[in-house]
Amino acid sequence: MSEKLIIESHKNKIEQYELLLPQIVALTAGETDLIANLSNISAALHQTFGWFWVGFYLVKNDNLVLGPFQGTIACTRIPFGKGVCGAAWELKQSILVPEVDKFPGHIACSSLTVSEIVIPVFNVQSEVVATLDIDSDKFGVLDEIDVIHLERLAKHIGQVIMK
Ligand code: SME
């Protein structure tokens, strides 16, 4: 397995995802350890897009518990239904928050985060097993293009990596 990530930052966002997702599939294909794979996925996303924070929360009983991430320290437990992550888990749908101040109950792990995307990760039984959380310190960076491609990634994580 190559540990070199190819990034072409001059390309548009769709092209960057098209370049990144096969690399993530290849990067994780030979490894069965979940923490190792989620760690490298966080790093690959962070290296490619330079977001303020990117990482996973893993469903453990009634909480989401902090998993592998890249960025500043973060809250370790989020109850079902709380914050953007808990809402995405409860609603079983992705949530794009262009302005976190306007999302009731948003959990501010960092005051620098201004917008956020949370994508639920489903297992083959369609249960939420994790959330993928992306935080930006800039307005207008995260949009529906990210949601579509991160959902593709989340599908691979839920059905292959976390199977
Ligand atoms: N803002 C999230 C909490 C996680 S941190 O942003 C890393 C939320 O409201 O669920």
Short mmCIF file of C-alpha atoms and ligand atoms in Angstrom, two decimals:
data_model
loop_
_atom_site.label_atom_id
_atom_site.label_comp_id
_atom_site.label_asym_id
_atom_site.label_seq_id
_atom_site.Cartn_x
_atom_site.Cartn_y
_atom_site.Cartn_z
CA MET A 1 0.00 0.00 0.00
CA SER A 2 1.28 3.42 -0.92
CA GLU A 3 1.21 5.94 1.89
CA LYS A 4 1.45 8.87 -0.45
CA LEU A 5 -1.76 10.83 -0.95
CA ILE A 6 -2.16 12.54 -4.30
CA ILE A 7 -3.80 15.95 -3.93
CA GLU A 8 -4.50 18.30 -6.84
CA SER A 9 -5.68 21.41 -5.06
CA HIS A 10 -5.99 23.46 -8.26
CA LYS A 11 -8.88 21.21 -9.36
CA ASN A 12 -12.49 21.87 -8.45
CA LYS A 13 -14.10 20.19 -5.47
CA ILE A 14 -15.89 17.46 -7.43
CA GLU A 15 -12.63 16.51 -9.16
CA GLN A 16 -10.83 16.48 -5.83
CA TYR A 17 -13.38 14.07 -4.39
CA GLU A 18 -13.14 11.90 -7.51
CA LEU A 19 -9.39 11.72 -6.94
CA LEU A 20 -9.62 11.19 -3.19
CA LEU A 21 -12.32 8.55 -2.77
CA PRO A 22 -10.58 5.75 -4.73
CA GLN A 23 -7.39 6.51 -2.81
CA ILE A 24 -9.26 6.11 0.48
CA VAL A 25 -10.71 2.80 -0.72
CA ALA A 26 -7.20 1.60 -1.63
CA LEU A 27 -5.64 2.99 1.53
CA THR A 28 -8.05 1.08 3.77
CA ALA A 29 -8.42 -2.07 1.68
CA GLY A 30 -5.57 -4.04 3.20
CA GLU A 31 -6.28 -3.13 6.81
CA THR A 32 -8.95 -4.60 9.08
CA ASP A 33 -8.41 -2.40 12.14
CA LEU A 34 -11.20 0.16 12.43
CA ILE A 35 -9.23 2.80 14.36
CA ALA A 36 -6.36 2.62 11.87
CA ASN A 37 -8.71 3.05 8.94
CA LEU A 38 -10.80 5.87 10.42
CA SER A 39 -7.59 7.63 11.44
CA ASN A 40 -6.21 7.54 7.91
CA ILE A 41 -9.55 8.63 6.45
CA SER A 42 -9.63 11.64 8.79
CA ALA A 43 -6.07 12.50 7.81
CA ALA A 44 -6.72 12.08 4.08
CA LEU A 45 -9.77 14.38 4.24
CA HIS A 46 -7.89 16.92 6.33
CA GLN A 47 -4.83 16.90 4.06
CA THR A 48 -6.97 17.30 0.96
CA PHE A 49 -9.40 19.98 2.06
CA GLY A 50 -7.67 21.66 5.02
CA TRP A 51 -10.86 21.84 7.06
CA PHE A 52 -10.64 23.10 10.63
CA TRP A 53 -11.81 19.79 12.11
CA VAL A 54 -12.70 16.43 10.62
CA GLY A 55 -13.39 13.23 12.44
CA PHE A 56 -15.68 10.49 13.62
CA TYR A 57 -17.98 9.90 16.53
CA LEU A 58 -18.82 6.25 17.15
CA VAL A 59 -22.19 5.05 18.48
CA LYS A 60 -21.73 3.40 21.88
CA ASN A 61 -25.04 2.70 23.66
CA ASP A 62 -26.84 6.06 24.06
CA ASN A 63 -23.88 8.24 23.12
CA LEU A 64 -21.66 9.19 20.27
CA VAL A 65 -18.11 8.83 21.56
CA LEU A 66 -15.19 10.70 20.02
CA GLY A 67 -13.22 8.60 17.54
CA PRO A 68 -10.29 9.28 15.23
CA PHE A 69 -10.05 12.92 14.12
CA GLN A 70 -7.80 15.70 12.88
CA GLY A 71 -8.01 19.09 14.52
CA THR A 72 -8.31 20.61 17.94
CA ILE A 73 -9.48 18.73 21.03
CA ALA A 74 -13.21 18.05 21.01
CA CYS A 75 -16.09 17.00 23.25
CA THR A 76 -15.84 13.30 23.95
CA ARG A 77 -19.51 12.31 24.31
CA ILE A 78 -22.64 13.52 22.53
CA PRO A 79 -26.01 12.08 23.65
CA PHE A 80 -28.59 10.80 21.15
CA GLY A 81 -30.45 13.76 19.63
CA LYS A 82 -28.07 16.42 20.97
CA GLY A 83 -26.07 18.82 18.83
CA VAL A 84 -25.71 18.46 15.08
CA CYS A 85 -24.13 15.01 15.45
CA GLY A 86 -26.86 13.68 17.73
CA ALA A 87 -29.54 15.16 15.47
CA ALA A 88 -28.03 13.47 12.39
CA TRP A 89 -28.06 10.18 14.34
CA GLU A 90 -31.67 10.64 15.48
CA LEU A 91 -32.98 11.82 12.09
CA LYS A 92 -30.83 9.32 10.18
CA GLN A 93 -29.90 11.99 7.69
CA SER A 94 -27.04 14.28 6.75
CA ILE A 95 -27.18 17.81 8.12
CA LEU A 96 -25.51 20.80 6.47
CA VAL A 97 -25.28 23.78 8.82
CA PRO A 98 -24.09 26.89 6.93
CA GLU A 99 -24.11 28.97 10.14
CA VAL A 100 -23.74 27.05 13.38
CA ASP A 101 -25.09 29.95 15.44
CA LYS A 102 -28.45 29.41 13.77
CA PHE A 103 -28.67 25.69 14.62
CA PRO A 104 -30.56 25.26 17.91
CA GLY A 105 -28.53 23.10 20.28
CA HIS A 106 -25.31 23.21 18.29
CA ILE A 107 -22.45 21.97 20.50
CA ALA A 108 -19.52 24.35 20.14
CA CYS A 109 -16.37 22.29 20.66
CA SER A 110 -14.47 25.28 19.29
CA SER A 111 -15.60 28.90 19.02
CA LEU A 112 -13.74 29.04 15.69
CA THR A 113 -16.19 26.72 13.91
CA VAL A 114 -18.71 28.66 11.84
CA SER A 115 -20.20 25.97 9.60
CA GLU A 116 -20.52 22.23 9.80
CA ILE A 117 -21.61 19.05 8.04
CA VAL A 118 -22.54 15.83 9.79
CA ILE A 119 -23.02 12.62 7.81
CA PRO A 120 -24.44 9.51 9.49
CA VAL A 121 -22.66 6.23 8.76
CA PHE A 122 -25.07 3.30 8.34
CA ASN A 123 -24.23 -0.37 8.67
CA VAL A 124 -25.76 -3.01 6.40
CA GLN A 125 -28.78 -3.21 8.74
CA SER A 126 -29.34 0.55 8.17
CA GLU A 127 -28.44 1.36 11.77
CA VAL A 128 -26.36 4.46 12.46
CA VAL A 129 -22.98 3.24 13.75
CA ALA A 130 -21.02 6.50 13.55
CA THR A 131 -21.12 10.08 12.36
CA LEU A 132 -18.58 11.84 10.19
CA ASP A 133 -18.25 15.46 11.32
CA ILE A 134 -16.67 18.24 9.26
CA ASP A 135 -16.18 21.70 10.76
CA SER A 136 -15.04 24.80 8.89
CA ASP A 137 -13.78 28.09 10.29
CA LYS A 138 -14.87 29.81 7.06
CA PHE A 139 -18.34 30.61 5.75
CA GLY A 140 -19.40 29.26 2.36
CA VAL A 141 -16.84 26.47 2.14
CA LEU A 142 -19.14 23.53 2.93
CA ASP A 143 -22.07 22.82 0.62
CA GLU A 144 -24.25 20.15 -1.01
CA ILE A 145 -21.34 18.96 -3.16
CA ASP A 146 -19.55 17.95 0.02
CA VAL A 147 -22.69 16.27 1.36
CA ILE A 148 -23.10 14.15 -1.80
CA HIS A 149 -19.49 12.96 -1.87
CA LEU A 150 -19.15 12.49 1.87
CA GLU A 151 -22.29 10.34 1.77
CA ARG A 152 -20.58 8.17 -0.85
CA LEU A 153 -17.61 7.86 1.49
CA ALA A 154 -19.86 7.14 4.48
CA LYS A 155 -21.56 4.36 2.51
CA HIS A 156 -18.21 2.70 1.90
CA ILE A 157 -17.25 3.10 5.55
CA GLY A 158 -20.52 1.62 6.82
CA GLN A 159 -20.81 -1.24 4.36
CA VAL A 160 -17.17 -2.24 3.94
CA ILE A 161 -14.90 -0.78 6.62
CA MET A 162 -17.23 -1.11 9.62
CA LYS A 163 -18.97 -4.26 8.40
N1 SME B 1 -20.53 20.65 16.74
C1 SME B 1 -20.86 19.25 16.97
C2 SME B 1 -20.04 18.69 18.08
C3 SME B 1 -18.77 18.05 17.64
S1 SME B 1 -17.52 19.12 17.38
O1 SME B 1 -17.91 20.12 16.40
C4 SME B 1 -16.15 18.35 16.88
C5 SME B 1 -22.34 19.10 17.25
O2 SME B 1 -23.05 20.08 17.45
O3 SME B 1 -22.79 17.97 17.29
#
